[in-house]
PDB file of N, CA, C and O in Angstrom:
ATOM      1  N   UNK A  21     -11.716  53.518 -18.184  1.00 66.00           N
ATOM      2  CA  UNK A  21     -12.722  53.546 -18.931  1.00 66.00           C
ATOM      3  C   UNK A  21     -13.997  53.889 -18.468  1.00 66.00           C
ATOM      4  O   UNK A  21     -14.084  54.759 -17.603  1.00 66.00           O
ATOM      5  N   UNK A  22     -15.253  53.239 -19.068  1.00 69.00           N
ATOM      6  CA  UNK A  22     -16.632  53.836 -18.823  1.00 69.00           C
ATOM      7  C   UNK A  22     -16.938  53.497 -17.294  1.00 69.00           C
ATOM      8  O   UNK A  22     -17.734  54.245 -16.601  1.00 69.00           O
ATOM      9  N   UNK A  23     -16.185  52.372 -16.631  1.00 75.00           N
ATOM     10  CA  UNK A  23     -16.414  52.148 -15.093  1.00 75.00           C
ATOM     11  C   UNK A  23     -16.166  53.302 -14.159  1.00 75.00           C
ATOM     12  O   UNK A  23     -16.742  53.294 -13.051  1.00 75.00           O
ATOM     13  N   UNK A  24     -15.198  54.219 -14.589  1.00 81.00           N
ATOM     14  CA  UNK A  24     -14.887  55.292 -13.689  1.00 81.00           C
ATOM     15  C   UNK A  24     -15.952  56.426 -13.881  1.00 81.00           C
ATOM     16  O   UNK A  24     -15.994  57.238 -13.002  1.00 81.00           O
ATOM     17  N   UNK A  25     -16.683  56.542 -14.882  1.00 78.00           N
ATOM     18  CA  UNK A  25     -17.667  57.426 -15.108  1.00 78.00           C
ATOM     19  C   UNK A  25     -18.910  57.306 -14.223  1.00 78.00           C
ATOM     20  O   UNK A  25     -19.337  56.198 -14.149  1.00 78.00           O
ATOM     21  N   UNK A  26     -19.379  58.322 -13.768  1.00 79.00           N
ATOM     22  CA  UNK A  26     -20.553  58.245 -13.113  1.00 79.00           C
ATOM     23  C   UNK A  26     -21.806  58.341 -13.801  1.00 79.00           C
ATOM     24  O   UNK A  26     -21.614  58.454 -15.073  1.00 79.00           O
ATOM     25  N   UNK A  27     -23.172  58.107 -13.189  1.00 80.00           N
ATOM     26  CA  UNK A  27     -24.209  58.030 -14.052  1.00 80.00           C
ATOM     27  C   UNK A  27     -24.636  59.268 -14.758  1.00 80.00           C
ATOM     28  O   UNK A  27     -25.016  59.294 -15.751  1.00 80.00           O
ATOM     29  N   UNK A  28     -24.350  60.451 -14.085  1.00 75.00           N
ATOM     30  CA  UNK A  28     -24.613  61.620 -14.699  1.00 75.00           C
ATOM     31  C   UNK A  28     -23.606  61.790 -16.356  1.00 75.00           C
ATOM     32  O   UNK A  28     -24.230  62.585 -17.040  1.00 75.00           O
ATOM     33  N   UNK A  29     -22.479  61.380 -16.178  1.00 76.00           N
ATOM     34  CA  UNK A  29     -21.680  61.267 -17.527  1.00 76.00           C
ATOM     35  C   UNK A  29     -22.351  60.354 -18.591  1.00 76.00           C
ATOM     36  O   UNK A  29     -22.046  60.485 -19.713  1.00 76.00           O
ATOM     37  N   UNK A  30     -22.805  59.106 -18.231  1.00 81.00           N
ATOM     38  CA  UNK A  30     -23.031  58.086 -18.976  1.00 81.00           C
ATOM     39  C   UNK A  30     -24.598  58.061 -19.167  1.00 81.00           C
ATOM     40  O   UNK A  30     -24.948  57.510 -20.381  1.00 81.00           O
ATOM     41  N   UNK A  31     -25.467  58.784 -18.751  1.00 82.00           N
ATOM     42  CA  UNK A  31     -26.849  58.747 -19.176  1.00 82.00           C
ATOM     43  C   UNK A  31     -27.015  59.430 -20.336  1.00 82.00           C
ATOM     44  O   UNK A  31     -27.838  59.009 -21.148  1.00 82.00           O
ATOM     45  N   UNK A  32     -26.476  60.463 -20.854  1.00 82.00           N
ATOM     46  CA  UNK A  32     -26.562  61.081 -22.242  1.00 82.00           C
ATOM     47  C   UNK A  32     -26.045  60.201 -23.166  1.00 82.00           C
ATOM     48  O   UNK A  32     -26.816  60.158 -24.174  1.00 82.00           O
ATOM     49  N   UNK A  33     -25.304  59.210 -22.851  1.00 82.00           N
ATOM     50  CA  UNK A  33     -24.789  58.486 -23.862  1.00 82.00           C
ATOM     51  C   UNK A  33     -25.592  57.381 -24.266  1.00 82.00           C
ATOM     52  O   UNK A  33     -26.072  56.901 -25.527  1.00 82.00           O
ATOM     53  N   UNK A  34     -26.537  56.923 -23.091  1.00 84.00           N
ATOM     54  CA  UNK A  34     -27.528  56.076 -23.434  1.00 84.00           C
ATOM     55  C   UNK A  34     -28.729  56.607 -23.969  1.00 84.00           C
ATOM     56  O   UNK A  34     -29.473  55.761 -24.810  1.00 84.00           O
ATOM     57  N   UNK A  35     -29.016  57.828 -24.074  1.00 85.00           N
ATOM     58  CA  UNK A  35     -29.982  58.390 -24.609  1.00 85.00           C
ATOM     59  C   UNK A  35     -29.760  58.854 -26.110  1.00 85.00           C
ATOM     60  O   UNK A  35     -30.607  58.895 -26.894  1.00 85.00           O
ATOM     61  N   UNK A  36     -28.460  58.902 -26.397  1.00 88.00           N
ATOM     62  CA  UNK A  36     -28.027  59.026 -27.640  1.00 88.00           C
ATOM     63  C   UNK A  36     -28.035  57.823 -28.795  1.00 88.00           C
ATOM     64  O   UNK A  36     -28.093  58.066 -29.856  1.00 88.00           O
ATOM     65  N   UNK A  37     -27.961  56.707 -27.920  1.00 90.00           N
ATOM     66  CA  UNK A  37     -27.782  55.542 -28.885  1.00 90.00           C
ATOM     67  C   UNK A  37     -29.038  55.332 -29.871  1.00 90.00           C
ATOM     68  O   UNK A  37     -28.715  54.983 -30.897  1.00 90.00           O
ATOM     69  N   UNK A  38     -30.272  55.622 -29.247  1.00 91.00           N
ATOM     70  CA  UNK A  38     -31.471  55.195 -30.408  1.00 91.00           C
ATOM     71  C   UNK A  38     -31.399  56.159 -31.557  1.00 91.00           C
ATOM     72  O   UNK A  38     -31.616  55.922 -32.642  1.00 91.00           O
ATOM     73  N   UNK A  39     -31.043  57.727 -31.092  1.00 92.00           N
ATOM     74  CA  UNK A  39     -30.800  58.671 -32.142  1.00 92.00           C
ATOM     75  C   UNK A  39     -29.857  58.115 -33.285  1.00 92.00           C
ATOM     76  O   UNK A  39     -30.051  58.366 -34.333  1.00 92.00           O
ATOM     77  N   UNK A  40     -28.719  57.726 -32.629  1.00 93.00           N
ATOM     78  CA  UNK A  40     -27.588  57.434 -33.606  1.00 93.00           C
ATOM     79  C   UNK A  40     -27.963  56.321 -34.656  1.00 93.00           C
ATOM     80  O   UNK A  40     -27.779  56.406 -35.514  1.00 93.00           O
ATOM     81  N   UNK A  41     -28.642  55.153 -33.969  1.00 94.00           N
ATOM     82  CA  UNK A  41     -29.075  54.191 -34.820  1.00 94.00           C
ATOM     83  C   UNK A  41     -30.261  54.614 -35.758  1.00 94.00           C
ATOM     84  O   UNK A  41     -30.069  54.177 -37.158  1.00 94.00           O
ATOM     85  N   UNK A  42     -31.145  55.487 -35.633  1.00 93.00           N
ATOM     86  CA  UNK A  42     -31.961  56.056 -36.466  1.00 93.00           C
ATOM     87  C   UNK A  42     -31.172  56.760 -37.534  1.00 93.00           C
ATOM     88  O   UNK A  42     -31.480  56.565 -38.810  1.00 93.00           O
ATOM     89  N   UNK A  43     -30.451  57.826 -37.188  1.00 93.00           N
ATOM     90  CA  UNK A  43     -29.580  58.415 -38.196  1.00 93.00           C
ATOM     91  C   UNK A  43     -28.779  57.572 -39.085  1.00 93.00           C
ATOM     92  O   UNK A  43     -28.488  57.813 -40.380  1.00 93.00           O
ATOM     93  N   UNK A  44     -28.141  56.400 -38.401  1.00 95.00           N
ATOM     94  CA  UNK A  44     -27.341  55.619 -39.392  1.00 95.00           C
ATOM     95  C   UNK A  44     -28.357  54.917 -40.275  1.00 95.00           C
ATOM     96  O   UNK A  44     -27.759  54.573 -41.472  1.00 95.00           O
ATOM     97  N   UNK A  45     -29.470  54.474 -39.830  1.00 95.00           N
ATOM     98  CA  UNK A  45     -30.499  53.667 -40.875  1.00 95.00           C
ATOM     99  C   UNK A  45     -30.525  54.602 -42.009  1.00 95.00           C
ATOM    100  O   UNK A  45     -30.795  53.894 -42.902  1.00 95.00           O
ATOM    101  N   UNK A  46     -30.979  55.941 -41.636  1.00 94.00           N
ATOM    102  CA  UNK A  46     -31.499  56.686 -42.609  1.00 94.00           C
ATOM    103  C   UNK A  46     -30.425  57.046 -43.684  1.00 94.00           C
ATOM    104  O   UNK A  46     -30.331  56.968 -44.830  1.00 94.00           O
ATOM    105  N   UNK A  47     -29.142  57.185 -43.167  1.00 95.00           N
ATOM    106  CA  UNK A  47     -27.998  57.617 -43.944  1.00 95.00           C
ATOM    107  C   UNK A  47     -27.429  56.418 -44.828  1.00 95.00           C
ATOM    108  O   UNK A  47     -27.285  56.503 -45.731  1.00 95.00           O
ATOM    109  N   UNK A  48     -27.211  55.376 -43.953  1.00 97.00           N
ATOM    110  CA  UNK A  48     -26.340  54.283 -44.715  1.00 97.00           C
ATOM    111  C   UNK A  48     -27.308  52.920 -45.470  1.00 97.00           C
ATOM    112  O   UNK A  48     -27.098  52.700 -46.384  1.00 97.00           O
ATOM    113  N   UNK A  49     -28.684  53.038 -44.783  1.00 96.00           N
ATOM    114  CA  UNK A  49     -29.683  52.015 -45.325  1.00 96.00           C
ATOM    115  C   UNK A  49     -30.804  52.647 -46.266  1.00 96.00           C
ATOM    116  O   UNK A  49     -31.591  51.823 -46.699  1.00 96.00           O
ATOM    117  N   UNK A  50     -30.808  53.964 -46.371  1.00 94.00           N
ATOM    118  CA  UNK A  50     -31.799  54.716 -46.885  1.00 94.00           C
ATOM    119  C   UNK A  50     -33.228  54.424 -46.400  1.00 94.00           C
ATOM    120  O   UNK A  50     -34.141  54.576 -47.062  1.00 94.00           O
ATOM    121  N   UNK A  51     -33.294  54.262 -45.221  1.00 95.00           N
ATOM    122  CA  UNK A  51     -34.501  54.027 -44.447  1.00 95.00           C
ATOM    123  C   UNK A  51     -35.404  55.368 -44.474  1.00 95.00           C
ATOM    124  O   UNK A  51     -34.600  56.641 -44.399  1.00 95.00           O
ATOM    125  N   UNK A  52     -36.715  55.427 -44.274  1.00 94.00           N
ATOM    126  CA  UNK A  52     -37.001  56.733 -44.209  1.00 94.00           C
ATOM    127  C   UNK A  52     -37.361  57.337 -42.722  1.00 94.00           C
ATOM    128  O   UNK A  52     -37.314  56.409 -41.908  1.00 94.00           O
ATOM    129  N   UNK A  53     -37.605  58.524 -42.931  1.00 92.00           N
ATOM    130  CA  UNK A  53     -37.613  59.250 -41.308  1.00 92.00           C
ATOM    131  C   UNK A  53     -38.801  60.212 -41.732  1.00 92.00           C
ATOM    132  O   UNK A  53     -38.918  60.994 -42.461  1.00 92.00           O
ATOM    133  N   UNK A  54     -39.882  59.769 -40.694  1.00 95.00           N
ATOM    134  CA  UNK A  54     -40.905  60.602 -40.536  1.00 95.00           C
ATOM    135  C   UNK A  54     -40.585  62.143 -39.839  1.00 95.00           C
ATOM    136  O   UNK A  54     -39.633  62.170 -39.146  1.00 95.00           O
ATOM    137  N   UNK A  55     -41.460  63.026 -40.302  1.00 96.00           N
ATOM    138  CA  UNK A  55     -41.186  64.427 -39.336  1.00 96.00           C
ATOM    139  C   UNK A  55     -41.556  64.123 -37.817  1.00 96.00           C
ATOM    140  O   UNK A  55     -40.822  64.783 -37.205  1.00 96.00           O
ATOM    141  N   UNK A  56     -42.367  63.118 -37.345  1.00 96.00           N
ATOM    142  CA  UNK A  56     -42.586  62.931 -35.917  1.00 96.00           C
ATOM    143  C   UNK A  56     -41.194  62.371 -35.332  1.00 96.00           C
ATOM    144  O   UNK A  56     -40.942  62.682 -34.156  1.00 96.00           O
ATOM    145  N   UNK A  57     -40.397  61.528 -36.047  1.00 94.00           N
ATOM    146  CA  UNK A  57     -39.194  60.900 -35.667  1.00 94.00           C
ATOM    147  C   UNK A  57     -38.135  61.892 -35.792  1.00 94.00           C
ATOM    148  O   UNK A  57     -37.491  61.844 -34.721  1.00 94.00           O
ATOM    149  N   UNK A  58     -38.151  62.676 -36.571  1.00 94.00           N
ATOM    150  CA  UNK A  58     -37.174  63.970 -36.530  1.00 94.00           C
ATOM    151  C   UNK A  58     -37.524  64.723 -35.185  1.00 94.00           C
ATOM    152  O   UNK A  58     -36.430  65.343 -34.603  1.00 94.00           O
ATOM    153  N   UNK A  59     -38.799  65.143 -35.158  1.00 97.00           N
ATOM    154  CA  UNK A  59     -39.091  65.818 -33.903  1.00 97.00           C
ATOM    155  C   UNK A  59     -38.683  65.362 -32.663  1.00 97.00           C
ATOM    156  O   UNK A  59     -38.215  65.658 -31.704  1.00 97.00           O
ATOM    157  N   UNK A  60     -38.823  63.857 -32.480  1.00 95.00           N
ATOM    158  CA  UNK A  60     -38.381  63.186 -31.345  1.00 95.00           C
ATOM    159  C   UNK A  60     -36.905  63.302 -31.054  1.00 95.00           C
ATOM    160  O   UNK A  60     -36.556  63.549 -30.035  1.00 95.00           O
ATOM    161  N   UNK A  61     -36.252  63.164 -32.087  1.00 94.00           N
ATOM    162  CA  UNK A  61     -34.776  63.154 -32.036  1.00 94.00           C
ATOM    163  C   UNK A  61     -34.313  64.560 -31.690  1.00 94.00           C
ATOM    164  O   UNK A  61     -33.506  64.777 -30.810  1.00 94.00           O
ATOM    165  N   UNK A  62     -35.207  65.592 -32.067  1.00 95.00           N
ATOM    166  CA  UNK A  62     -34.727  66.926 -31.581  1.00 95.00           C
ATOM    167  C   UNK A  62     -34.939  67.282 -30.231  1.00 95.00           C
ATOM    168  O   UNK A  62     -34.279  67.674 -29.428  1.00 95.00           O
ATOM    169  N   UNK A  63     -35.973  66.737 -29.798  1.00 95.00           N
ATOM    170  CA  UNK A  63     -36.251  66.732 -28.263  1.00 95.00           C
ATOM    171  C   UNK A  63     -35.334  65.900 -27.383  1.00 95.00           C
ATOM    172  O   UNK A  63     -34.933  66.621 -26.456  1.00 95.00           O
ATOM    173  N   UNK A  64     -35.025  64.840 -27.847  1.00 93.00           N
ATOM    174  CA  UNK A  64     -33.893  64.044 -27.262  1.00 93.00           C
ATOM    175  C   UNK A  64     -32.703  64.895 -27.065  1.00 93.00           C
ATOM    176  O   UNK A  64     -32.143  65.095 -25.883  1.00 93.00           O
ATOM    177  N   UNK A  65     -32.110  65.547 -28.220  1.00 93.00           N
ATOM    178  CA  UNK A  65     -30.880  66.060 -28.414  1.00 93.00           C
ATOM    179  C   UNK A  65     -30.947  67.397 -27.525  1.00 93.00           C
ATOM    180  O   UNK A  65     -30.032  67.697 -26.596  1.00 93.00           O
ATOM    181  N   UNK A  66     -32.040  68.206 -27.613  1.00 95.00           N
ATOM    182  CA  UNK A  66     -32.265  69.463 -26.879  1.00 95.00           C
ATOM    183  C   UNK A  66     -32.075  69.071 -25.247  1.00 95.00           C
ATOM    184  O   UNK A  66     -31.688  69.840 -24.548  1.00 95.00           O
ATOM    185  N   UNK A  67     -32.741  68.109 -24.897  1.00 92.00           N
ATOM    186  CA  UNK A  67     -32.886  67.645 -23.558  1.00 92.00           C
ATOM    187  C   UNK A  67     -31.704  67.413 -23.047  1.00 92.00           C
ATOM    188  O   UNK A  67     -31.214  67.786 -21.909  1.00 92.00           O
ATOM    189  N   UNK A  68     -30.774  66.610 -23.753  1.00 90.00           N
ATOM    190  CA  UNK A  68     -29.405  66.344 -23.325  1.00 90.00           C
ATOM    191  C   UNK A  68     -28.724  67.667 -23.140  1.00 90.00           C
ATOM    192  O   UNK A  68     -27.775  67.715 -22.264  1.00 90.00           O
ATOM    193  N   UNK A  69     -28.584  68.351 -23.954  1.00 91.00           N
ATOM    194  CA  UNK A  69     -27.810  69.590 -24.129  1.00 91.00           C
ATOM    195  C   UNK A  69     -28.112  70.504 -22.891  1.00 91.00           C
ATOM    196  O   UNK A  69     -27.310  70.836 -22.065  1.00 91.00           O
ATOM    197  N   UNK A  70     -29.573  70.624 -22.644  1.00 92.00           N
ATOM    198  CA  UNK A  70     -30.198  71.398 -21.549  1.00 92.00           C
ATOM    199  C   UNK A  70     -29.553  70.648 -20.104  1.00 92.00           C
ATOM    200  O   UNK A  70     -29.280  71.530 -19.190  1.00 92.00           O
ATOM    201  N   UNK A  71     -29.729  69.362 -19.947  1.00 88.00           N
ATOM    202  CA  UNK A  71     -29.124  68.725 -18.947  1.00 88.00           C
ATOM    203  C   UNK A  71     -27.634  68.919 -18.680  1.00 88.00           C
ATOM    204  O   UNK A  71     -27.132  69.201 -17.564  1.00 88.00           O
ATOM    205  N   UNK A  72     -27.024  68.981 -19.653  1.00 86.00           N
ATOM    206  CA  UNK A  72     -25.390  69.281 -19.921  1.00 86.00           C
ATOM    207  C   UNK A  72     -25.158  70.562 -19.090  1.00 86.00           C
ATOM    208  O   UNK A  72     -24.323  70.799 -18.242  1.00 86.00           O
ATOM    209  N   UNK A  73     -25.763  71.392 -19.623  1.00 90.00           N
ATOM    210  CA  UNK A  73     -25.667  72.914 -19.234  1.00 90.00           C
ATOM    211  C   UNK A  73     -26.137  73.155 -17.929  1.00 90.00           C
ATOM    212  O   UNK A  73     -25.265  74.022 -17.201  1.00 90.00           O
ATOM    213  N   UNK A  74     -27.172  72.582 -17.130  1.00 88.00           N
ATOM    214  CA  UNK A  74     -27.577  72.596 -16.173  1.00 88.00           C
ATOM    215  C   UNK A  74     -26.516  72.062 -15.116  1.00 88.00           C
ATOM    216  O   UNK A  74     -26.360  72.684 -13.912  1.00 88.00           O
ATOM    217  N   UNK A  75     -26.258  70.842 -15.321  1.00 84.00           N
ATOM    218  CA  UNK A  75     -24.950  70.353 -14.404  1.00 84.00           C
ATOM    219  C   UNK A  75     -23.727  71.116 -14.687  1.00 84.00           C
ATOM    220  O   UNK A  75     -23.340  71.290 -13.436  1.00 84.00           O
ATOM    221  N   UNK A  76     -23.316  71.679 -15.598  1.00 83.00           N
ATOM    222  CA  UNK A  76     -22.265  72.612 -15.527  1.00 83.00           C
ATOM    223  C   UNK A  76     -22.374  73.683 -14.775  1.00 83.00           C
ATOM    224  O   UNK A  76     -21.502  74.392 -14.032  1.00 83.00           O
ATOM    225  N   UNK A  77     -23.658  74.283 -14.775  1.00 87.00           N
ATOM    226  CA  UNK A  77     -23.918  75.468 -14.178  1.00 87.00           C
ATOM    227  C   UNK A  77     -23.852  75.190 -12.721  1.00 87.00           C
ATOM    228  O   UNK A  77     -23.392  76.046 -11.937  1.00 87.00           O
ATOM    229  N   UNK A  78     -24.589  74.184 -12.413  1.00 81.00           N
ATOM    230  CA  UNK A  78     -24.657  73.817 -10.900  1.00 81.00           C
ATOM    231  C   UNK A  78     -23.085  73.543 -10.380  1.00 81.00           C
ATOM    232  O   UNK A  78     -22.899  73.756  -9.292  1.00 81.00           O
ATOM    233  N   UNK A  79     -22.204  72.885 -11.184  1.00 77.00           N
ATOM    234  CA  UNK A  79     -21.120  72.690 -10.638  1.00 77.00           C
ATOM    235  C   UNK A  79     -20.361  73.776 -10.390  1.00 77.00           C
ATOM    236  O   UNK A  79     -19.318  73.936  -9.534  1.00 77.00           O
ATOM    237  N   UNK A  80     -20.398  74.864 -11.464  1.00 80.00           N
ATOM    238  CA  UNK A  80     -19.570  76.033 -11.117  1.00 80.00           C
ATOM    239  C   UNK A  80     -20.193  76.918 -10.000  1.00 80.00           C
ATOM    240  O   UNK A  80     -19.445  77.522  -9.433  1.00 80.00           O
ATOM    241  N   UNK A  81     -21.499  76.777  -9.854  1.00 81.00           N
ATOM    242  CA  UNK A  81     -22.060  77.330  -8.630  1.00 81.00           C
ATOM    243  C   UNK A  81     -21.649  76.885  -7.159  1.00 81.00           C
ATOM    244  O   UNK A  81     -21.336  77.789  -6.204  1.00 81.00           O
ATOM    245  N   UNK A  82     -21.256  75.766  -7.182  1.00 82.00           N
ATOM    246  CA  UNK A  82     -20.851  74.951  -5.948  1.00 82.00           C
ATOM    247  C   UNK A  82     -19.460  74.883  -5.879  1.00 82.00           C
ATOM    248  O   UNK A  82     -18.743  74.577  -4.760  1.00 82.00           O
ATOM    249  N   UNK A  83     -18.716  75.188  -6.853  1.00 71.00           N
ATOM    250  CA  UNK A  83     -17.301  75.080  -6.816  1.00 71.00           C
ATOM    251  C   UNK A  83     -16.623  76.429  -6.000  1.00 71.00           C
ATOM    252  O   UNK A  83     -17.021  77.450  -6.025  1.00 71.00           O
ATOM    253  N   UNK A  84     -15.576  76.079  -5.130  1.00 77.00           N
ATOM    254  CA  UNK A  84     -15.103  76.927  -4.115  1.00 77.00           C
ATOM    255  C   UNK A  84     -14.313  78.065  -5.273  1.00 77.00           C
ATOM    256  O   UNK A  84     -13.740  77.684  -6.235  1.00 77.00           O
ATOM    257  N   UNK A  85     -14.602  79.343  -4.899  1.00 73.00           N
ATOM    258  CA  UNK A  85     -14.142  80.590  -5.547  1.00 73.00           C
ATOM    259  C   UNK A  85     -12.680  80.523  -5.383  1.00 73.00           C
ATOM    260  O   UNK A  85     -12.227  80.661  -4.169  1.00 73.00           O
ATOM    261  N   UNK A  86     -11.827  80.912  -6.302  1.00 73.00           N
ATOM    262  CA  UNK A  86     -10.507  81.193  -5.902  1.00 73.00           C
ATOM    263  C   UNK A  86     -10.071  82.667  -5.991  1.00 73.00           C
ATOM    264  O   UNK A  86     -10.598  83.421  -6.665  1.00 73.00           O
ATOM    265  N   UNK A  87      -9.380  83.126  -5.006  1.00 62.00           N
ATOM    266  CA  UNK A  87      -9.009  84.512  -5.026  1.00 62.00           C
ATOM    267  C   UNK A  87      -7.820  84.973  -5.785  1.00 62.00           C
ATOM    268  O   UNK A  87      -7.237  84.266  -6.559  1.00 62.00           O
TER     269      UNK A  87
END
């Protein structure tokens, strides 16, 4: 389960929880969404994607090369 995952794997999930709540509130409950909220969600999503790309790039750079 989640107990086996490290902090680097679970941190993005924690950051996505508020974004998910806002999207569900907008979609299911008809709540309004301002441009600033949309921009904030975009910043969160882009930062999560960028951190995941950086982690994978770092892991590939430090992985032993196979012959």
